[in-house]
Amino acid sequence: SLERMVVSRTRQLTEDEVPDVVAYRQANPWEPVPMVLAVIDEVPGADTDAGRWAATVAAGPRLGFAVFTCNPHAAMPARLVMGADRVVSTAVPDELAARLIGAELFALSATEAADVVATLAETEERPDSTDDDTTVGITAPEETAWPPVSSAEVTLADPSTPPRDVPGGDALPIEPPEPPTPPETAPVRVTVFGPYEIAVDGEVVSKGLRSVAKELLAWLCLRPEGASVEAAVEALWPDTERSQVHKQFWQAATNLRTRLGPAGDPDTKVLVQSGDVYRLDPAALTCDLWVFQDALGVAARAEDDRVARAALRRAVDAYRGELLAGTDYPWVEPVRQDLHRRALDAHLRLADLDVRLDNPDAAEDTLRRAIDVDRYAEEPYRRLMALQAERGRLDAIAHTWRLLQERLDEIDVDPEPATVRLHRSLTAPEESPTERARRARLSS
């Protein structure tokens, strides 16, 4: 690993025409090469390896890495010997001896050291790399051709309605990438419908993720096709100074990678790079929004009612509440409203299909769920009352009507005339000829 680092970093310094890593970091502050400390148990002892080892370690100061071992017999270019009191008694070479003999070394307990290292890892401005520390630690996979889906294909209620613009990016809807592995196997699961929740291997992440990292993750879930660094920062943190754009992005990206990246297959990354675009890796992560959008697309394209019904069922099951409930990200409200409308449309169409396929109980249940999705939208109440009337359930109609009135009273609104007319037509008893004649006489 150290030899690979020597080769890659030497090549990088040569290409940039700088003498060492310190100069490279100064010339590229937005893209710092991380300093590396290699802690090892043993060093190569064979004669054939000793020369390679010495040459590798000697390159460390120039290339930004150092090696440390507690093995007293290891052949190392520098050595410190200390007693139980942590006072240095011997040091080589001579320049170290002149500075350190008699010095008392500072010490941390194992727990304290772990806390310090964790803090340093979280503040690193940029992900490190498993193989090549001159890269950003994000692999560039082969380009995947995802078939574009027009807005009409996933809009159920009114295909002619243009999608709403979303600040900082393209309008919804978004076709999610085709995941290379089934969603159940993805180690990271993100829930954005209802309370925002992130889980790794089934365990909810309750600490360790910064607010900027969580916001970046949520925003990228809305854009599985990815975005550039500049587009992400402009959308999420528009007041960022131009010189700090990359730093702002990498602080969030690094925290995501270090907190979520080690889960599952070590070859997967939470973020992957393709050119200038960074996107979430569907092999490492799945999101309920992707399930919802994919199901709407399947339903819109389905030629068979049963296929459409199964897809819509999957969509309404995925929608468990408004988008990122409880968050106040400035960019979220237009998207939240758009997805809310799509979810309501999906419920209504699913109920229609259940009725068409002779499953009225399921249709009533779906319409009640639609009422829970939007407690003030009158269309689900109207459809529910009409269905209850077809089934001869006058008591249920009365209950639905009272529920609608109570909820509209909450916002001081009267039912729409169309709803009032429907209720009257469903509940007025049919008049006999005698009753009609009597009413006619009284009116005359």
Coordinates of C-alpha atoms in Angstrom, one line a residue:
S1 CA 0.0 0.0 0.0
L2 CA 2.8 2.4 0.8
E3 CA 4.6 1.6 -2.4
R4 CA 1.4 2.3 -4.4
M5 CA 1.1 5.6 -2.5
V6 CA 4.7 6.5 -3.4
V7 CA 4.1 5.9 -7.1
S8 CA 0.8 7.7 -7.3
R9 CA 1.8 10.7 -5.3
T10 CA 5.1 11.1 -7.1
R11 CA 3.2 11.0 -10.4
Q12 CA 0.8 13.7 -9.1
L13 CA 3.6 16.0 -7.9
T14 CA 5.4 15.6 -11.2
E15 CA 2.3 16.4 -13.2
D16 CA 1.6 19.6 -11.1
E17 CA 5.3 20.5 -11.0
V18 CA 5.5 20.9 -7.3
P19 CA 8.3 19.6 -5.0
D20 CA 6.3 18.0 -2.2
V21 CA 2.8 17.4 -0.8
V22 CA 2.9 20.6 1.3
A23 CA 3.3 22.6 -1.9
Y24 CA 0.6 20.6 -3.6
R25 CA -1.9 21.3 -0.8
Q26 CA -1.1 25.0 -0.9
A27 CA -1.6 25.1 -4.6
N28 CA -4.8 23.1 -4.5
P29 CA -6.6 24.0 -1.2
W30 CA -9.9 22.6 -2.4
E31 CA -8.3 19.2 -3.1
P32 CA -5.9 18.4 -0.3
V33 CA -4.0 15.2 -0.3
P34 CA -4.5 13.6 3.2
M35 CA -1.5 13.1 5.4
V36 CA -1.2 9.4 6.3
L37 CA 0.2 7.7 9.4
A38 CA 0.8 3.9 8.9
V39 CA 0.8 2.0 12.2
I40 CA 2.3 -1.5 11.7
D41 CA 3.3 -4.5 13.8
E42 CA 6.2 -5.7 11.7
V43 CA 8.5 -4.3 9.1
P44 CA 10.1 -6.4 6.3
G45 CA 13.1 -8.3 7.6
A46 CA 14.3 -10.2 4.5
D47 CA 17.3 -8.7 2.7
T48 CA 15.4 -8.5 -0.5
D49 CA 12.7 -6.4 1.1
A50 CA 14.9 -4.2 3.3
G51 CA 16.1 -2.0 0.5
R52 CA 12.6 -1.5 -0.8
W53 CA 11.4 -0.7 2.7
A54 CA 14.1 1.8 3.3
A55 CA 13.4 3.6 0.0
T56 CA 9.7 3.7 0.7
V57 CA 10.0 5.1 4.2
A58 CA 12.5 7.6 3.1
A59 CA 10.0 9.1 0.6
G60 CA 7.5 9.7 3.4
P61 CA 8.4 13.3 4.4
R62 CA 8.2 14.5 0.8
L63 CA 5.0 12.6 0.0
G64 CA 3.0 13.3 3.2
F65 CA 3.1 10.0 5.1
A66 CA 4.9 8.5 8.1
V67 CA 5.3 5.0 9.6
F68 CA 5.1 4.0 13.3
T69 CA 5.7 0.7 15.1
C70 CA 6.1 -0.3 18.7
N71 CA 8.3 -3.3 17.8
P72 CA 11.7 -2.6 19.5
H73 CA 13.5 -4.9 17.0
A74 CA 12.2 -3.3 13.9
A75 CA 14.7 -1.7 11.5
M76 CA 13.5 1.9 11.4
P77 CA 15.3 5.1 10.5
A78 CA 14.4 6.7 13.8
R79 CA 13.9 5.3 17.3
L80 CA 12.8 6.4 20.7
V81 CA 13.2 4.5 24.0
M82 CA 11.3 5.5 27.1
G83 CA 10.5 4.2 30.5
A84 CA 7.2 3.7 32.4
D85 CA 7.3 7.4 33.3
R86 CA 7.2 8.2 29.5
V87 CA 10.5 10.0 29.7
V88 CA 12.7 9.5 26.7
S89 CA 16.0 7.9 27.6
T90 CA 17.5 7.2 24.2
A91 CA 16.8 8.6 20.7
V92 CA 18.4 8.1 17.3
P93 CA 19.5 9.7 15.0
D94 CA 21.5 12.3 16.8
E95 CA 19.3 15.2 15.8
L96 CA 16.4 13.5 17.6
A97 CA 18.5 12.8 20.6
A98 CA 19.5 16.4 21.0
R99 CA 15.8 17.4 21.0
L100 CA 14.0 14.6 22.9
I101 CA 16.2 12.9 25.5
G102 CA 14.8 13.8 28.9
A103 CA 11.4 14.9 27.4
E104 CA 8.3 13.5 29.0
L105 CA 5.9 12.3 26.3
F106 CA 2.2 13.2 26.4
A107 CA -0.2 10.3 26.7
L108 CA -3.8 9.5 26.0
S109 CA -5.8 6.5 27.1
A110 CA -7.2 4.2 24.4
T111 CA -10.7 5.7 24.8
E112 CA -9.3 9.3 24.6
A113 CA -7.2 8.4 21.6
A114 CA -10.2 6.9 19.8
D115 CA -12.3 10.1 20.4
V116 CA -9.5 12.3 19.0
V117 CA -9.1 10.1 15.9
A118 CA -12.8 10.1 15.3
T119 CA -12.9 13.9 15.5
L120 CA -10.1 14.2 13.1
A121 CA -11.8 11.8 10.7
E122 CA -15.0 13.8 10.8
T123 CA -13.2 17.1 10.1
E124 CA -11.2 15.8 7.1
E125 CA -12.3 18.0 4.2
R126 CA -12.3 15.3 1.7
P127 CA -12.7 11.5 1.5
D128 CA -9.6 9.4 1.5
S129 CA -9.1 6.6 -0.9
T130 CA -8.7 2.9 -0.3
D131 CA -6.1 2.5 -3.1
D132 CA -4.9 5.8 -4.3
D133 CA -4.6 8.7 -2.0
T134 CA -4.3 11.3 -4.8
T135 CA -7.9 10.6 -5.7
V136 CA -11.0 11.8 -3.9
G137 CA -11.8 8.3 -2.6
I138 CA -14.8 8.0 -4.9
T139 CA -14.7 5.4 -7.7
A140 CA -15.7 6.3 -11.2
P141 CA -17.9 3.5 -12.5
E142 CA -18.8 2.8 -16.1
E143 CA -21.4 5.1 -17.4
T144 CA -24.9 3.7 -17.0
A145 CA -27.5 4.5 -19.6
W146 CA -30.7 5.1 -17.7
P147 CA -33.7 5.5 -20.0
P148 CA -35.2 9.0 -19.5
V149 CA -38.8 9.1 -18.5
S150 CA -41.0 12.1 -19.4
S151 CA -43.1 13.8 -16.8
A152 CA -46.3 12.6 -18.5
E153 CA -45.3 9.0 -17.9
V154 CA -45.5 9.3 -14.1
T155 CA -48.2 11.9 -13.6
L156 CA -51.4 10.0 -12.9
A157 CA -54.0 12.6 -12.5
D158 CA -53.3 15.0 -15.4
P159 CA -50.6 14.0 -17.8
S160 CA -50.7 17.3 -19.5
T161 CA -49.7 19.2 -16.4
P162 CA -46.0 20.2 -16.5
P163 CA -43.9 19.2 -13.6
R164 CA -43.0 21.8 -11.0
D165 CA -39.6 23.4 -11.0
V166 CA -37.5 22.5 -8.1
P167 CA -34.9 25.0 -6.8
G168 CA -31.4 24.0 -7.6
G169 CA -32.1 21.2 -10.0
D170 CA -34.4 19.7 -12.6
A171 CA -38.1 19.3 -12.1
L172 CA -39.6 16.2 -10.7
P173 CA -40.4 13.5 -11.4
I174 CA -37.1 11.7 -11.5
E175 CA -36.5 8.2 -12.8
P176 CA -34.4 6.3 -10.3
P177 CA -31.4 4.3 -11.5
E178 CA -31.8 0.6 -12.0
P179 CA -30.2 -0.8 -8.8
P180 CA -27.6 -3.4 -9.6
T181 CA -28.7 -5.3 -6.4
P182 CA -32.1 -5.9 -4.9
P183 CA -33.1 -3.1 -2.5
E184 CA -33.2 -5.6 0.4
T185 CA -29.5 -6.2 0.1
A186 CA -28.4 -2.5 0.2
P187 CA -26.8 -1.9 3.5
V188 CA -27.9 1.7 3.8
R189 CA -31.6 2.5 3.8
V190 CA -32.9 6.0 3.6
T191 CA -36.5 6.9 4.5
V192 CA -37.6 10.4 3.2
F193 CA -41.4 9.9 3.4
G194 CA -42.4 10.9 6.9
P195 CA -39.7 11.5 9.5
Y196 CA -36.2 11.5 7.8
E197 CA -34.4 8.3 8.8
I198 CA -31.1 6.7 7.8
A199 CA -30.3 3.1 8.8
V200 CA -27.1 1.1 8.3
D201 CA -27.6 -2.7 8.4
G202 CA -30.9 -2.2 10.1
E203 CA -29.5 0.1 12.8
V204 CA -30.9 3.7 12.8
V205 CA -28.0 6.2 12.6
S206 CA -28.7 8.6 15.5
K207 CA -25.3 10.3 15.8
G208 CA -22.2 10.9 13.8
L209 CA -23.9 12.5 10.8
R210 CA -23.6 16.2 10.5
S211 CA -26.6 18.3 9.4
V212 CA -24.9 19.3 6.1
A213 CA -24.2 15.6 5.3
K214 CA -27.9 14.7 6.0
E215 CA -29.1 17.5 3.8
L216 CA -26.8 16.5 1.0
L217 CA -27.9 12.9 1.2
A218 CA -31.6 13.9 1.1
W219 CA -31.1 16.2 -1.9
L220 CA -29.2 13.6 -3.8
C221 CA -32.0 11.1 -3.1
L222 CA -34.2 13.4 -5.2
R223 CA -31.6 13.3 -7.9
P224 CA -30.3 9.7 -8.3
E225 CA -28.9 10.8 -11.7
G226 CA -26.4 12.9 -9.7
A227 CA -25.2 16.5 -9.8
S228 CA -22.0 18.5 -9.9
V229 CA -20.3 19.9 -6.9
E230 CA -21.2 23.4 -8.0
A231 CA -24.9 22.5 -8.5
A232 CA -25.2 20.9 -5.1
V233 CA -23.7 23.8 -3.2
E234 CA -25.7 26.3 -5.2
A235 CA -28.9 24.5 -4.3
L236 CA -28.2 23.7 -0.7
W237 CA -25.9 26.5 0.5
P238 CA -26.3 29.3 -2.0
D239 CA -24.5 31.9 0.2
T240 CA -21.3 29.9 0.1
E241 CA -18.3 32.0 -1.0
R242 CA -16.9 30.9 -4.4
S243 CA -13.6 29.9 -2.9
Q244 CA -15.3 27.7 -0.3
V245 CA -17.6 25.8 -2.7
H246 CA -15.5 22.6 -2.9
K247 CA -14.7 22.7 0.8
Q248 CA -18.4 23.0 1.7
F249 CA -19.2 20.0 -0.5
W250 CA -16.4 17.8 0.7
Q251 CA -17.1 18.4 4.4
A252 CA -20.5 16.9 3.8
A253 CA -19.4 14.2 1.4
T254 CA -16.6 13.1 3.7
N255 CA -18.9 12.8 6.6
L256 CA -21.3 10.7 4.6
R257 CA -18.6 8.4 3.4
T258 CA -16.9 7.9 6.8
R259 CA -20.2 7.4 8.6
L260 CA -22.1 5.3 6.1
G261 CA -19.4 4.0 3.7
P262 CA -17.9 1.1 5.7
A263 CA -21.3 -0.8 5.7
G264 CA -21.8 -3.8 3.5
D265 CA -19.4 -4.6 0.6
P266 CA -16.1 -2.6 1.1
D267 CA -16.0 -2.2 -2.7
T268 CA -19.1 0.0 -2.7
K269 CA -19.2 3.7 -2.0
V270 CA -22.0 5.9 -0.8
L271 CA -21.0 8.4 -3.5
V272 CA -19.7 7.5 -6.9
Q273 CA -18.2 9.8 -9.5
S274 CA -18.9 9.9 -13.3
G275 CA -17.1 12.8 -14.9
D276 CA -18.0 15.9 -13.0
V277 CA -21.2 14.3 -11.6
Y278 CA -21.5 12.7 -8.2
R279 CA -24.4 10.4 -7.4
L280 CA -25.5 8.0 -4.7
D281 CA -24.5 4.4 -5.3
P282 CA -27.6 2.2 -5.6
A283 CA -25.5 -0.8 -4.8
A284 CA -24.9 0.6 -1.3
L285 CA -28.1 2.6 -0.7
T286 CA -31.8 2.4 -1.3
C287 CA -34.5 5.0 -0.8
D288 CA -38.3 4.8 -0.4
L289 CA -38.6 7.7 -2.8
W290 CA -36.9 5.6 -5.5
V291 CA -39.4 2.8 -4.9
F292 CA -42.3 5.3 -5.1
Q293 CA -41.1 6.8 -8.3
D294 CA -40.3 3.5 -9.9
A295 CA -43.8 2.2 -9.0
L296 CA -45.5 5.2 -10.5
G297 CA -43.6 4.7 -13.7
V298 CA -44.5 1.0 -13.9
A299 CA -48.2 1.9 -13.3
A300 CA -48.2 4.6 -16.0
R301 CA -46.8 2.2 -18.6
A302 CA -48.8 -0.8 -17.6
E303 CA -51.3 -2.1 -20.2
D304 CA -52.9 -4.6 -17.8
D305 CA -55.0 -3.4 -14.8
R306 CA -53.6 -6.0 -12.5
V307 CA -50.1 -4.9 -13.2
A308 CA -51.0 -1.3 -12.7
R309 CA -52.8 -2.1 -9.4
A310 CA -49.8 -4.0 -8.0
A311 CA -47.5 -1.1 -8.9
L312 CA -49.8 1.5 -7.4
R313 CA -50.1 -0.6 -4.3
R314 CA -46.3 -0.5 -4.0
A315 CA -46.3 3.2 -4.5
V316 CA -48.9 4.0 -1.8
D317 CA -47.2 1.7 0.6
A318 CA -44.0 3.5 0.1
Y319 CA -45.6 6.9 0.8
R320 CA -45.8 7.0 4.6
G321 CA -46.1 10.7 5.1
E322 CA -45.0 14.0 3.5
L323 CA -41.5 14.4 2.2
L324 CA -38.9 14.9 5.0
A325 CA -41.5 15.7 7.6
G326 CA -40.2 18.0 10.3
T327 CA -37.3 19.4 8.2
D328 CA -37.2 23.0 7.0
Y329 CA -34.7 22.8 4.2
P330 CA -35.5 25.8 1.9
W331 CA -35.5 23.7 -1.2
V332 CA -37.9 21.0 0.0
E333 CA -41.4 22.6 0.0
P334 CA -42.0 22.6 -3.8
V335 CA -40.9 19.0 -4.0
R336 CA -42.9 18.1 -1.0
Q337 CA -46.1 19.5 -2.6
D338 CA -45.4 17.9 -5.9
L339 CA -44.9 14.4 -4.3
H340 CA -48.0 14.9 -2.1
R341 CA -50.1 15.5 -5.2
R342 CA -48.7 12.4 -6.9
A343 CA -49.3 10.3 -3.8
L344 CA -53.0 11.5 -3.6
D345 CA -53.4 10.8 -7.3
A346 CA -51.9 7.3 -6.9
H347 CA -54.4 6.5 -4.1
L348 CA -57.4 7.6 -6.1
R349 CA -56.3 5.6 -9.2
L350 CA -55.7 2.6 -7.1
A351 CA -59.1 2.8 -5.6
D352 CA -60.6 3.1 -9.1
L353 CA -58.8 -0.1 -10.2
D354 CA -59.9 -1.9 -7.0
V355 CA -63.5 -1.1 -7.9
R356 CA -63.0 -2.1 -11.5
L357 CA -61.4 -5.4 -10.5
D358 CA -64.3 -6.1 -8.0
N359 CA -62.5 -5.4 -4.8
P360 CA -64.6 -2.8 -3.1
D361 CA -63.3 -3.4 0.4
A362 CA -59.8 -2.7 -0.7
A363 CA -61.0 0.4 -2.5
E364 CA -62.7 1.8 0.6
D365 CA -59.5 1.1 2.6
T366 CA -57.4 3.0 0.0
L367 CA -59.8 6.0 0.0
R368 CA -59.5 6.2 3.8
R369 CA -55.8 6.2 3.4
A370 CA -56.1 9.0 0.8
I371 CA -58.1 11.0 3.3
D372 CA -55.2 10.5 5.8
V373 CA -52.8 11.7 3.1
D374 CA -54.8 15.0 2.6
R375 CA -57.4 15.6 5.3
Y376 CA -58.8 18.6 3.6
A377 CA -59.0 17.4 -0.1
E378 CA -62.7 16.7 -0.8
E379 CA -62.3 14.4 -3.8
P380 CA -61.4 11.3 -1.7
Y381 CA -64.4 12.0 0.6
R382 CA -66.7 12.2 -2.4
R383 CA -65.5 9.0 -4.0
L384 CA -65.7 7.2 -0.6
M385 CA -69.3 8.4 -0.1
A386 CA -70.2 7.3 -3.6
L387 CA -68.7 3.9 -3.1
Q388 CA -70.5 3.5 0.2
A389 CA -73.8 4.5 -1.4
E390 CA -73.3 1.8 -4.1
R391 CA -72.9 -0.7 -1.3
G392 CA -76.0 0.6 0.5
R393 CA -74.1 1.8 3.6
L394 CA -76.0 4.9 4.5
D395 CA -74.6 4.9 8.0
A396 CA -71.1 5.0 6.6
I397 CA -72.0 7.9 4.3
A398 CA -73.1 9.9 7.4
H399 CA -69.9 9.1 9.2
T400 CA -67.8 10.2 6.2
W401 CA -69.8 13.4 5.8
R402 CA -69.4 14.3 9.5
L403 CA -65.6 13.6 9.3
L404 CA -65.3 16.0 6.3
Q405 CA -67.3 18.7 8.1
E406 CA -65.2 18.4 11.3
R407 CA -61.9 18.7 9.4
L408 CA -63.1 21.6 7.2
D409 CA -64.2 23.3 10.4
E410 CA -60.5 23.1 11.5
I411 CA -59.6 25.6 8.8
D412 CA -63.0 27.5 8.8
V413 CA -64.0 26.3 5.3
D414 CA -67.4 25.1 4.1
P415 CA -67.7 22.0 1.9
E416 CA -67.6 22.7 -1.9
P417 CA -71.0 22.9 -3.6
A418 CA -70.3 19.7 -5.6
T419 CA -69.7 17.8 -2.3
V420 CA -72.9 19.1 -0.8
R421 CA -74.9 18.2 -3.9
L422 CA -73.4 14.7 -3.9
H423 CA -74.2 14.1 -0.3
R424 CA -77.8 15.2 -0.8
S425 CA -78.3 13.0 -3.8
L426 CA -76.9 10.0 -1.9
T427 CA -78.9 10.5 1.2
A428 CA -82.3 11.9 0.0
P429 CA -84.9 9.1 0.0
E430 CA -86.6 8.4 -3.3
E431 CA -90.0 10.0 -3.5
S432 CA -93.1 8.0 -4.1
P433 CA -95.7 9.4 -6.7
T434 CA -98.0 10.3 -3.8
E435 CA -95.2 12.3 -2.1
R436 CA -94.3 14.1 -5.3
A437 CA -97.9 15.0 -5.9
R438 CA -98.3 16.3 -2.3
R439 CA -95.1 18.4 -2.7
A440 CA -96.4 19.8 -5.9
R441 CA -99.7 20.8 -4.4
L442 CA -98.0 22.5 -1.5
S443 CA -95.7 24.4 -3.8
S444 CA -98.6 25.6 -5.9

